[in-house]
PDB file of C-alpha atoms and ligand atoms in Angstrom:
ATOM      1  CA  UNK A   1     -20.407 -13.755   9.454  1.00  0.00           C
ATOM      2  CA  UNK A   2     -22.491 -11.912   6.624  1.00  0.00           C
ATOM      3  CA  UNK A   3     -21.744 -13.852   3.520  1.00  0.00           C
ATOM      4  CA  UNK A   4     -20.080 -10.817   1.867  1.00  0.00           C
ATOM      5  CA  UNK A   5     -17.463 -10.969   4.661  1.00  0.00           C
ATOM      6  CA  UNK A   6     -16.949 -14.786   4.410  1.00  0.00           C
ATOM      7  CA  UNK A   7     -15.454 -14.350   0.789  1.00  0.00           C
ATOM      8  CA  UNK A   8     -11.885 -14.655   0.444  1.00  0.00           C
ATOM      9  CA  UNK A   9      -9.262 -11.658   0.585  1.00  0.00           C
ATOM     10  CA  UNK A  10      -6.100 -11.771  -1.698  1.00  0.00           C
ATOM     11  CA  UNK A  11      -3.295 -10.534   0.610  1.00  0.00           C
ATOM     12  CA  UNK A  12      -0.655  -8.626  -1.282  1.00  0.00           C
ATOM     13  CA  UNK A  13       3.052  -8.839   0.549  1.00  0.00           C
ATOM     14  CA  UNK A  14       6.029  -7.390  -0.885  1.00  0.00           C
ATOM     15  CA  UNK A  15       9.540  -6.404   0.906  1.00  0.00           C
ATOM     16  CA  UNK A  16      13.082  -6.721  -0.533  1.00  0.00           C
ATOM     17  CA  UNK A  17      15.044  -9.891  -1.396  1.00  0.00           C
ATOM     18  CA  UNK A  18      15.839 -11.364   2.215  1.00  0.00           C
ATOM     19  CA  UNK A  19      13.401  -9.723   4.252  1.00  0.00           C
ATOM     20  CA  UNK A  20      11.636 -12.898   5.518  1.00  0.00           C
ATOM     21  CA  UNK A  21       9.355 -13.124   3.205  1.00  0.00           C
ATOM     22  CA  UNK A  22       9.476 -16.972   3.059  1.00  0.00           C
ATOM     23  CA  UNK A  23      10.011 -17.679   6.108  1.00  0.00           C
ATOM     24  CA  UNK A  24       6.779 -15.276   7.036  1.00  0.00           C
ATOM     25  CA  UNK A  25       4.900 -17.232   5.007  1.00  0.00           C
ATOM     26  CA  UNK A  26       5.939 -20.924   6.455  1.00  0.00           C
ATOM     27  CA  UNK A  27       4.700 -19.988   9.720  1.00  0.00           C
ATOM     28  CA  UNK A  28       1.822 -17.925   8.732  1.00  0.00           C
ATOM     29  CA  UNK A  29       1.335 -21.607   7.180  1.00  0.00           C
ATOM     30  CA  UNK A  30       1.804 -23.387  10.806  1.00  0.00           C
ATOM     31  CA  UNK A  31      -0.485 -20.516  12.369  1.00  0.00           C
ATOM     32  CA  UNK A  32      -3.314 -20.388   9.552  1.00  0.00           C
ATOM     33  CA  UNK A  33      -3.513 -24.008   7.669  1.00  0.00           C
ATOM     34  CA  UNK A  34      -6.412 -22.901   5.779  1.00  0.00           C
ATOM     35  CA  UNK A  35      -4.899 -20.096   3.830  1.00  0.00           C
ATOM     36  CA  UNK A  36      -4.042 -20.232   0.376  1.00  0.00           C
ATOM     37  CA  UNK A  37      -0.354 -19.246  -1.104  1.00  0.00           C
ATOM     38  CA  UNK A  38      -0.091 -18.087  -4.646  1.00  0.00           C
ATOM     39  CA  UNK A  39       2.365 -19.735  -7.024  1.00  0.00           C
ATOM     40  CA  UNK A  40       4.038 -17.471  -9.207  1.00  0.00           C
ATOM     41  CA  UNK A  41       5.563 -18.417 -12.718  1.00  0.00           C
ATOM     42  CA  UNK A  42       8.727 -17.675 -13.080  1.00  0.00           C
ATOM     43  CA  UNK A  43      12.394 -17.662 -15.185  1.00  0.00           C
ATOM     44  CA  UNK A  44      14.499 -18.143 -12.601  1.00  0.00           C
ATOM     45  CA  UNK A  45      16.239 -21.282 -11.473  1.00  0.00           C
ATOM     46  CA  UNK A  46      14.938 -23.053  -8.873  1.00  0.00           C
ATOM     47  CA  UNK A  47      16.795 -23.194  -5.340  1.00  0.00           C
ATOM     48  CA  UNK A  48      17.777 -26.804  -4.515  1.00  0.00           C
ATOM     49  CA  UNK A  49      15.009 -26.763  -1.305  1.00  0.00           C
ATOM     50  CA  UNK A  50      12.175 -25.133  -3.955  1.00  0.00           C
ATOM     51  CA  UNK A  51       9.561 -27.443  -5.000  1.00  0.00           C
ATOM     52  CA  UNK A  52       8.420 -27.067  -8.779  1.00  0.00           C
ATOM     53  CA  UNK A  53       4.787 -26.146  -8.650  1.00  0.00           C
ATOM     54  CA  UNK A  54       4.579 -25.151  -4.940  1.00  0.00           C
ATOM     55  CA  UNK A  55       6.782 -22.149  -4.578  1.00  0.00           C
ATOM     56  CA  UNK A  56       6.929 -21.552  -7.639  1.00  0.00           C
ATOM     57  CA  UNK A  57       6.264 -22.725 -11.437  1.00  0.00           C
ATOM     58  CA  UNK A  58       9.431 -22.993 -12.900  1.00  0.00           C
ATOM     59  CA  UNK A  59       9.527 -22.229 -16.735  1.00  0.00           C
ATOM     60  CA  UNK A  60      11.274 -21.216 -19.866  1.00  0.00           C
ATOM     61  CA  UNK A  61      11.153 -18.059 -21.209  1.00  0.00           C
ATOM     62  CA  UNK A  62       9.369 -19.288 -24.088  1.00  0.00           C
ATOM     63  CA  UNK A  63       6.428 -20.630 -22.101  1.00  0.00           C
ATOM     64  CA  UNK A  64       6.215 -17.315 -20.256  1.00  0.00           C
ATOM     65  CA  UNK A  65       5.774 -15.563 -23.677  1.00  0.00           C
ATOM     66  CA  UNK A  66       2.818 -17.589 -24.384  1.00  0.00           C
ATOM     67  CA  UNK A  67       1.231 -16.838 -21.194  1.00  0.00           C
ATOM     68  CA  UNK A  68       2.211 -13.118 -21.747  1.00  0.00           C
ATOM     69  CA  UNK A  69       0.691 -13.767 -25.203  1.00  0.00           C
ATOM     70  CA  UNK A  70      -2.692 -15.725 -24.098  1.00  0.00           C
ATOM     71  CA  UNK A  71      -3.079 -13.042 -21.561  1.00  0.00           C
ATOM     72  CA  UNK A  72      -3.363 -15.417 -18.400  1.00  0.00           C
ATOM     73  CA  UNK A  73      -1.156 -13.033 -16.418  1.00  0.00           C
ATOM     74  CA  UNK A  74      -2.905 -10.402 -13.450  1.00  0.00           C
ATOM     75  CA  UNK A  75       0.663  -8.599 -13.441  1.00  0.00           C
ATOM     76  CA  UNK A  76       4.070  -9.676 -14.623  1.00  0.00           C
ATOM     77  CA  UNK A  77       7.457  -7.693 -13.921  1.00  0.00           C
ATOM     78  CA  UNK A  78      10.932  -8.015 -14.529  1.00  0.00           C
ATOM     79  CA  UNK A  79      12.739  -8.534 -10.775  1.00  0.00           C
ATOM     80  CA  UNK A  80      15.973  -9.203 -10.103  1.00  0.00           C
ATOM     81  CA  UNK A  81      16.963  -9.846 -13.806  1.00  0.00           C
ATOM     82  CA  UNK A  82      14.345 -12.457 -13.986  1.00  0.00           C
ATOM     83  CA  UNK A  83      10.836 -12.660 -15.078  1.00  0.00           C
ATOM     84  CA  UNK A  84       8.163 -13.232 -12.777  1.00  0.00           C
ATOM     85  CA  UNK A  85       4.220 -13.237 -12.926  1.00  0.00           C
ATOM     86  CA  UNK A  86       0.587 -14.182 -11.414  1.00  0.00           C
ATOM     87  CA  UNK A  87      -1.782 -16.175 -12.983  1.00  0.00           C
ATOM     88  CA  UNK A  88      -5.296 -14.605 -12.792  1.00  0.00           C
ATOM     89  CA  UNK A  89      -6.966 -17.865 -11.964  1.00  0.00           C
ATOM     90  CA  UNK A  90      -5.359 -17.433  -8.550  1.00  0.00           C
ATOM     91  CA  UNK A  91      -7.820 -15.228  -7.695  1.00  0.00           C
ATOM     92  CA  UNK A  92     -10.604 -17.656  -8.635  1.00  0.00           C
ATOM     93  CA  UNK A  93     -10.730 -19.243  -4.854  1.00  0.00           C
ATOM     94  CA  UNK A  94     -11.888 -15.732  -3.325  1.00  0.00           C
ATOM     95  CA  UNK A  95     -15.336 -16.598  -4.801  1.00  0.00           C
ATOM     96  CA  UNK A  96     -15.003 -19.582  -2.678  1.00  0.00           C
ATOM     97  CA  UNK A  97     -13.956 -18.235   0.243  1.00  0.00           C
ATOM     98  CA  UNK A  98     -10.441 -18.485   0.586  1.00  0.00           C
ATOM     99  CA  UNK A  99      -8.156 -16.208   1.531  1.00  0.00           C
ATOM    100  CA  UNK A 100      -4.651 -15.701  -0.641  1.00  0.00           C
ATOM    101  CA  UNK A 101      -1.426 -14.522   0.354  1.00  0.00           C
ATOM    102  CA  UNK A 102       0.596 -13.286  -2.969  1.00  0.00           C
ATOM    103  CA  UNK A 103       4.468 -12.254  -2.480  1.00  0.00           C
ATOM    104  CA  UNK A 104       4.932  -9.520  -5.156  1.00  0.00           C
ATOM    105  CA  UNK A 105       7.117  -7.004  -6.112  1.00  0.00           C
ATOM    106  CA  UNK A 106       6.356  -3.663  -6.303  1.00  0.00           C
ATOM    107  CA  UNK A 107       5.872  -2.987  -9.826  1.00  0.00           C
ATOM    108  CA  UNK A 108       2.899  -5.957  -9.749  1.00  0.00           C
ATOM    109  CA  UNK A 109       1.451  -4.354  -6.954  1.00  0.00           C
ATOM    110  CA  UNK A 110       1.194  -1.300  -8.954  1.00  0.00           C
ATOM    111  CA  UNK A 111      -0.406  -3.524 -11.584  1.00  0.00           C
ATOM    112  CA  UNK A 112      -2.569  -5.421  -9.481  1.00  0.00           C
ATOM    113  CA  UNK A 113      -4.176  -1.781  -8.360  1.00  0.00           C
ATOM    114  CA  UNK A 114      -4.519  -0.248 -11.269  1.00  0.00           C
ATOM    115  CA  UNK A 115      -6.404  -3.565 -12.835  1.00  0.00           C
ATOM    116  CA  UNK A 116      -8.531  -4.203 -10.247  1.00  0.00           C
ATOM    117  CA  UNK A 117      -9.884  -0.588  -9.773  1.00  0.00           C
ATOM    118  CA  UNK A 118     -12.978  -0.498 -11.450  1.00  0.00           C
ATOM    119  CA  UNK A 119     -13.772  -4.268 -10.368  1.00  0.00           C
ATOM    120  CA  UNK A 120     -16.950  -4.447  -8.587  1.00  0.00           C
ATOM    121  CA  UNK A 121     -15.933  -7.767  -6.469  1.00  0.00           C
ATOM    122  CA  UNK A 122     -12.243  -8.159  -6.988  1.00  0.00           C
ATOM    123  CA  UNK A 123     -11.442  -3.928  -6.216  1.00  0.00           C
ATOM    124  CA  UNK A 124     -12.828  -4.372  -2.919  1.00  0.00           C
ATOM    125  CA  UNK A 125     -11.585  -8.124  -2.071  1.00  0.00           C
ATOM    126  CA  UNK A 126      -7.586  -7.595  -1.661  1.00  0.00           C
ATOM    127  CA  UNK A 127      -5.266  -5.514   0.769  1.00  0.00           C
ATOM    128  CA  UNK A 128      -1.130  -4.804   0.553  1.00  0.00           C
ATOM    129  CA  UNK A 129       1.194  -4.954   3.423  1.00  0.00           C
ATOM    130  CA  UNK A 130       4.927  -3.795   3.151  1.00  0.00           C
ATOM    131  CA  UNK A 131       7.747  -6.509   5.251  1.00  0.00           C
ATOM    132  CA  UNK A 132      10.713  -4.529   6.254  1.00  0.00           C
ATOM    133  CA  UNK A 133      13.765  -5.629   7.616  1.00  0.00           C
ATOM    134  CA  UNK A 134      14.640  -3.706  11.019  1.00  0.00           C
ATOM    135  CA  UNK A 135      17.786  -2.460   9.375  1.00  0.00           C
ATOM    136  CA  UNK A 136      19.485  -2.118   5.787  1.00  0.00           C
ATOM    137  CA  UNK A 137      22.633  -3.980   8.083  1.00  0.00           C
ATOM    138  CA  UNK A 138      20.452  -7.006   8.932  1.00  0.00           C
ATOM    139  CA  UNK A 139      18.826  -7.147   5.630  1.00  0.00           C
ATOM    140  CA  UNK A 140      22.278  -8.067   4.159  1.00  0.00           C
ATOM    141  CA  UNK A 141      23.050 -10.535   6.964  1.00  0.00           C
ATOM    142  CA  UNK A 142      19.842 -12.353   5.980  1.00  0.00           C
ATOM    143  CA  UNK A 143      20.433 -12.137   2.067  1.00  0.00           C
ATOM    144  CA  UNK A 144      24.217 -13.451   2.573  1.00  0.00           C
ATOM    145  CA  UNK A 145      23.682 -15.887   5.399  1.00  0.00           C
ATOM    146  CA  UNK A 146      20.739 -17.828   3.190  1.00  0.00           C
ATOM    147  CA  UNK A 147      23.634 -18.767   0.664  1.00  0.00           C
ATOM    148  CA  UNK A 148      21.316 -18.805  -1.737  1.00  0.00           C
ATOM    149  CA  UNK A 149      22.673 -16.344  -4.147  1.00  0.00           C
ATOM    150  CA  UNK A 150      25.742 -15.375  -6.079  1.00  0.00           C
ATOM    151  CA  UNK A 151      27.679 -12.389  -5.239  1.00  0.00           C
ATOM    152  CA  UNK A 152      26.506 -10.211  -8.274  1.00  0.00           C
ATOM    153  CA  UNK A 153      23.063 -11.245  -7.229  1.00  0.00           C
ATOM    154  CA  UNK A 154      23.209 -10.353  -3.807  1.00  0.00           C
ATOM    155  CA  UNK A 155      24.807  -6.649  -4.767  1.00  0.00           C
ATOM    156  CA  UNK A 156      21.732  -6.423  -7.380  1.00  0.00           C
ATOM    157  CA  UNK A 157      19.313  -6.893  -4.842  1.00  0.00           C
ATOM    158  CA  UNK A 158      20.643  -4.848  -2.235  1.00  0.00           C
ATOM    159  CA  UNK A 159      21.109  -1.948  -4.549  1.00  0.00           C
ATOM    160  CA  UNK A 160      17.058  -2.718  -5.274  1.00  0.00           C
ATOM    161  CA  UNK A 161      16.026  -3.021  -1.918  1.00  0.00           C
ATOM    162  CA  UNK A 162      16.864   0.512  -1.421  1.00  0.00           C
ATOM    163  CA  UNK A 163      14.610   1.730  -4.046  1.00  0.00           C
ATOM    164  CA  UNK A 164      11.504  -1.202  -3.323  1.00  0.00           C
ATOM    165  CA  UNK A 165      11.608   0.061   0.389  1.00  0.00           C
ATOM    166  CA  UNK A 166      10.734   3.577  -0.140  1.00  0.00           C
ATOM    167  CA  UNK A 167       7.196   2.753  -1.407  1.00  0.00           C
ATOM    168  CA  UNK A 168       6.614   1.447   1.818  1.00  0.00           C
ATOM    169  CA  UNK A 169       3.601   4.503   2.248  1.00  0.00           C
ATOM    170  CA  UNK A 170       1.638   3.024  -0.807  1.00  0.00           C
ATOM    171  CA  UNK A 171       0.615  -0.250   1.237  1.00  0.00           C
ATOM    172  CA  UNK A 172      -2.570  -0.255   3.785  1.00  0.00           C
ATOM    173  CA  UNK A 173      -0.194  -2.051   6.419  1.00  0.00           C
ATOM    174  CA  UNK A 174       3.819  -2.401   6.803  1.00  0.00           C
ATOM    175  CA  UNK A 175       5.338  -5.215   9.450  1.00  0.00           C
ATOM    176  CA  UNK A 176       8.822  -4.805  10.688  1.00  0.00           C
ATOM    177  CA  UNK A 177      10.346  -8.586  10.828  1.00  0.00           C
ATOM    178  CA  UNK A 178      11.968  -8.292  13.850  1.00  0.00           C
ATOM    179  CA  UNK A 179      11.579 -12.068  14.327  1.00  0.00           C
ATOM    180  CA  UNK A 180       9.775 -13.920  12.134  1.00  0.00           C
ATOM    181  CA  UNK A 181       6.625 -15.742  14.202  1.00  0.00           C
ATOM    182  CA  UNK A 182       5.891 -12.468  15.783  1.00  0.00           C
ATOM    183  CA  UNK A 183       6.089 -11.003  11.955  1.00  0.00           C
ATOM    184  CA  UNK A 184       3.661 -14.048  11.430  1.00  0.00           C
ATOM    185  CA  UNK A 185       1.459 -13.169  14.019  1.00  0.00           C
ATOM    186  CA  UNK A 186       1.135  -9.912  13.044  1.00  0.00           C
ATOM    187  CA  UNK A 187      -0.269 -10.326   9.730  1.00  0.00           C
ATOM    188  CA  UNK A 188      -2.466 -13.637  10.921  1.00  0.00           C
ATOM    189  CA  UNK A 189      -4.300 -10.006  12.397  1.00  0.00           C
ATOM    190  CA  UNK A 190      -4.172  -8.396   9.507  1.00  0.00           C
ATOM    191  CA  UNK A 191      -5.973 -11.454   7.358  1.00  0.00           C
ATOM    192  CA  UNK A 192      -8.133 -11.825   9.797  1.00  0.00           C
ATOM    193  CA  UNK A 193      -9.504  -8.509  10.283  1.00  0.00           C
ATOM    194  CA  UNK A 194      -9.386  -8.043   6.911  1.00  0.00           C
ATOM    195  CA  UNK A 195     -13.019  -9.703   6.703  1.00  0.00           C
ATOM    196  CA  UNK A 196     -14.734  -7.060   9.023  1.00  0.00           C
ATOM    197  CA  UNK A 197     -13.460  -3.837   6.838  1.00  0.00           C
ATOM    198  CA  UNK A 198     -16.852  -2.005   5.510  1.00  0.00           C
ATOM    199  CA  UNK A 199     -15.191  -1.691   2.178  1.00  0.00           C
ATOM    200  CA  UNK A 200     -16.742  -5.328   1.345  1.00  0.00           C
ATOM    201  CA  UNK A 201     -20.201  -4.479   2.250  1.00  0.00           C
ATOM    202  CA  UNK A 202     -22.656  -3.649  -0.013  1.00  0.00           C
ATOM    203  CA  UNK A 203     -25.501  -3.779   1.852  1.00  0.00           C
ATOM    204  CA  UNK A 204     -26.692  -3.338   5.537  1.00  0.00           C
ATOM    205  CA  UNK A 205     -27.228  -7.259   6.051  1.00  0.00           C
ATOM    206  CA  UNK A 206     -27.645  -6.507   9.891  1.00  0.00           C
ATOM    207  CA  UNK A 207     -31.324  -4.788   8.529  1.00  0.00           C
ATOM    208  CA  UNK A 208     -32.603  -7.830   7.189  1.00  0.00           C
ATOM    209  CA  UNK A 209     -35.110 -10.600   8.774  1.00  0.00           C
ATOM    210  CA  UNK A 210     -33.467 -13.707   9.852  1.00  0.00           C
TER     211      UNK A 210
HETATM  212  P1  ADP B   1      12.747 -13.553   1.301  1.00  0.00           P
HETATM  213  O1  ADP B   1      11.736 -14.646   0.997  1.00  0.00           O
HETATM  214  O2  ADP B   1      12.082 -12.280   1.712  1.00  0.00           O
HETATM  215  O3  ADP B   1      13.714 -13.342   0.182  1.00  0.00           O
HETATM  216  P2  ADP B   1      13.764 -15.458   3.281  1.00  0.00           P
HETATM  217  O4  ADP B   1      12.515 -15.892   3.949  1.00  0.00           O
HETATM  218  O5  ADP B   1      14.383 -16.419   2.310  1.00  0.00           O
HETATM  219  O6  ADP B   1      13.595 -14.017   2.579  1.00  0.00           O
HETATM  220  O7  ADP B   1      14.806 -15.084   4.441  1.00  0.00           O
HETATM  221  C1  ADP B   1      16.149 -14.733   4.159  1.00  0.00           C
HETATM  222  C2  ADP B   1      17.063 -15.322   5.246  1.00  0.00           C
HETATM  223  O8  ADP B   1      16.815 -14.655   6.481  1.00  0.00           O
HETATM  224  C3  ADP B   1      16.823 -16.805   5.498  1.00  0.00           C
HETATM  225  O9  ADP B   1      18.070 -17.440   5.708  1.00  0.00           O
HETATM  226  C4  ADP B   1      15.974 -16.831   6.772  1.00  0.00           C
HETATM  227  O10 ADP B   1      16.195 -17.987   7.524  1.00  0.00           O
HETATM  228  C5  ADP B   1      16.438 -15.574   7.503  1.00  0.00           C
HETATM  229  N1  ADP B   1      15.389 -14.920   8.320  1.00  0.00           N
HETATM  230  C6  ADP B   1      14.113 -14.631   7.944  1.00  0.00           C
HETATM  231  N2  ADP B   1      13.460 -13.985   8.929  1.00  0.00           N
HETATM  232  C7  ADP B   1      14.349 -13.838   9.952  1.00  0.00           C
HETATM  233  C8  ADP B   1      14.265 -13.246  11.255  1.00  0.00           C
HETATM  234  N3  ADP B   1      13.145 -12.650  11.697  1.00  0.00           N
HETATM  235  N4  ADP B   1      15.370 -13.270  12.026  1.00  0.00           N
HETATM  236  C9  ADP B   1      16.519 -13.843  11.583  1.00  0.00           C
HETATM  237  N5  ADP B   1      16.660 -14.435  10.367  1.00  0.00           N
HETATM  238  C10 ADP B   1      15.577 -14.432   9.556  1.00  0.00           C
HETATM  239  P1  5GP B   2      12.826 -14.672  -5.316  1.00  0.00           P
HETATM  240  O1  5GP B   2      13.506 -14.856  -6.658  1.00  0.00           O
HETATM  241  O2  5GP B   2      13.809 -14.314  -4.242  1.00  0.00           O
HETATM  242  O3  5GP B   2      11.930 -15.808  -4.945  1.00  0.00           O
HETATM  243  O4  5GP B   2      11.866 -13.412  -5.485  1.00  0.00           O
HETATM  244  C1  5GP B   2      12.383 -12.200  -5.954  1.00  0.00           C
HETATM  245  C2  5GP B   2      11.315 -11.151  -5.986  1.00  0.00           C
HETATM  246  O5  5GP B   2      10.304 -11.489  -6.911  1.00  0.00           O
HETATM  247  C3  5GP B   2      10.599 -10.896  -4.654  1.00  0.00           C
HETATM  248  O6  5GP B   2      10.578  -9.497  -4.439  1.00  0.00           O
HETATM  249  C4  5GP B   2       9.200 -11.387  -4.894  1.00  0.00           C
HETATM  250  O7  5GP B   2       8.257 -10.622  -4.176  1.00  0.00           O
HETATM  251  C5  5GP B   2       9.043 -11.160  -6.373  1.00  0.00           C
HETATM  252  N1  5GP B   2       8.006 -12.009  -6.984  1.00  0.00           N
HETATM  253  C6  5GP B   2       7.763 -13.321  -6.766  1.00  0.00           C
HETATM  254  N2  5GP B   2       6.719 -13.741  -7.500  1.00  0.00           N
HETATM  255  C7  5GP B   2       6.276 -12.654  -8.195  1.00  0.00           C
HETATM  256  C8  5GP B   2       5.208 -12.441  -9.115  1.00  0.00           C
HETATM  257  O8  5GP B   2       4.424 -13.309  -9.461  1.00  0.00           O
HETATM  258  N3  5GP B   2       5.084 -11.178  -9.608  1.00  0.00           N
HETATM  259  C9  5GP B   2       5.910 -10.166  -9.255  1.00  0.00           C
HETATM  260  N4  5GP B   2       5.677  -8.957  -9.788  1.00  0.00           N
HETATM  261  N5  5GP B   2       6.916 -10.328  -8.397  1.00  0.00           N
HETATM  262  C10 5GP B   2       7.103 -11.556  -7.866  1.00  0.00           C
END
């Protein structure tokens, strides 16, 4: 591989609240040990099967000022009532040839494009792909059968989901989680080709001498 394709990728998911997303990303895991997972901060509490520090980093409000404040954040957004945000030294691995899978909303997405548009490496090192549910029907199953939520949450982020899934068009790929390894699967292609897109070139390496 030239070197400039061996650097890592930042892969940008997002999809509404009890698409898959998590479960997507445990067996992308299985499928691709090598890649990377960003862990977001965030206000919310955690889940009794989260793990502080691996899915995300749990903290106050307080703490997430001072990040806001020291600038450490690559996008932040409000979600779901709570507060949620990247750290920019999660992109620091692409230099070292990892690749990164970030789950963010919308609204960071947004962020993470406007910010990284004039960046000579970074602009050209990330892609976005949309996870839909096959239905607005099954996306509620999913939400409500994971018992994870209260019932004012779970009517919250269905009313959202509405809204989040018609920026679908803004994203270079969208997978439909029709079941969840094939969902997997799908986007193990995506990362993968990911590397061979001429965007990442900047020069014709295939001209030089060996
Ligand atoms: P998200 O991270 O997008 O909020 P989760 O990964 O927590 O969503 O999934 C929500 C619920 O749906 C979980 O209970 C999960 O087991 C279930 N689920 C995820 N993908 C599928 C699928 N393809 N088919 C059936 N159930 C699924
Ligand atoms: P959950 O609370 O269910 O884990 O996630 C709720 C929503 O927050 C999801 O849509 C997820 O993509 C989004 N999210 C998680 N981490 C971040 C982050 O760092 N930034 C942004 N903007 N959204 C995030």
């Amino acid at each position: 591989m030239n070197p400039e394709q061996a650097y890592g990728n930042a892969i940008l998911i997002s999809g509404p609240s009890g698409v898959g997303k998590s479960t997507i990303c445990r067996e992308l895991h299985r499928i691709m040990p090598q890649l990377r997972f960003s862990v977001s901060c965030t206000t919310r509490r955690r889940r009794p099967e989260e793990i502080d520090h691996k899915d995300y980093h749990f903290i106050s409000e307080a703490e997430y000022n001072q990040h806001l404040e020291n600038g450490d954040f690559l996008e932040h957004a409000e979600v779901h009532a709570f507060l949620y945000g990247t750290l920019k030294s999660e992109l620091d691995c692409l230099r070292k040839g990892h690749d990164i899978l970030m789950d963010i909303d919308v609204q960071g997405v947004t962020q993470v494009r406007q910010r990284l548009k004039d960046e000579e490496f970074l602009g050209r090192r990330y892609i976005t792909a949309f996870i839909m549910p096959p239905s607005m029907a099954v996306l509620e199953k999913r939400l409500r059968g994971r018992g994870t939520e209260t019932q004012e949450a779970i009517a919250r982020r269905l009313r959202n989901a509405a809204g989040e899934m018609k920026k679908w068009r803004e994203y270079d790929y969208v997978v439909i989680n029709y079941e969840a390894a094939t969902a997997a699967e799908e986007l193990a292609s995506i990362i993968r080709s990911a590397h061979l897109r001429t965007s990442v070139l900047t020069r014709e390496s295939w001209n030089e001498e060996p």
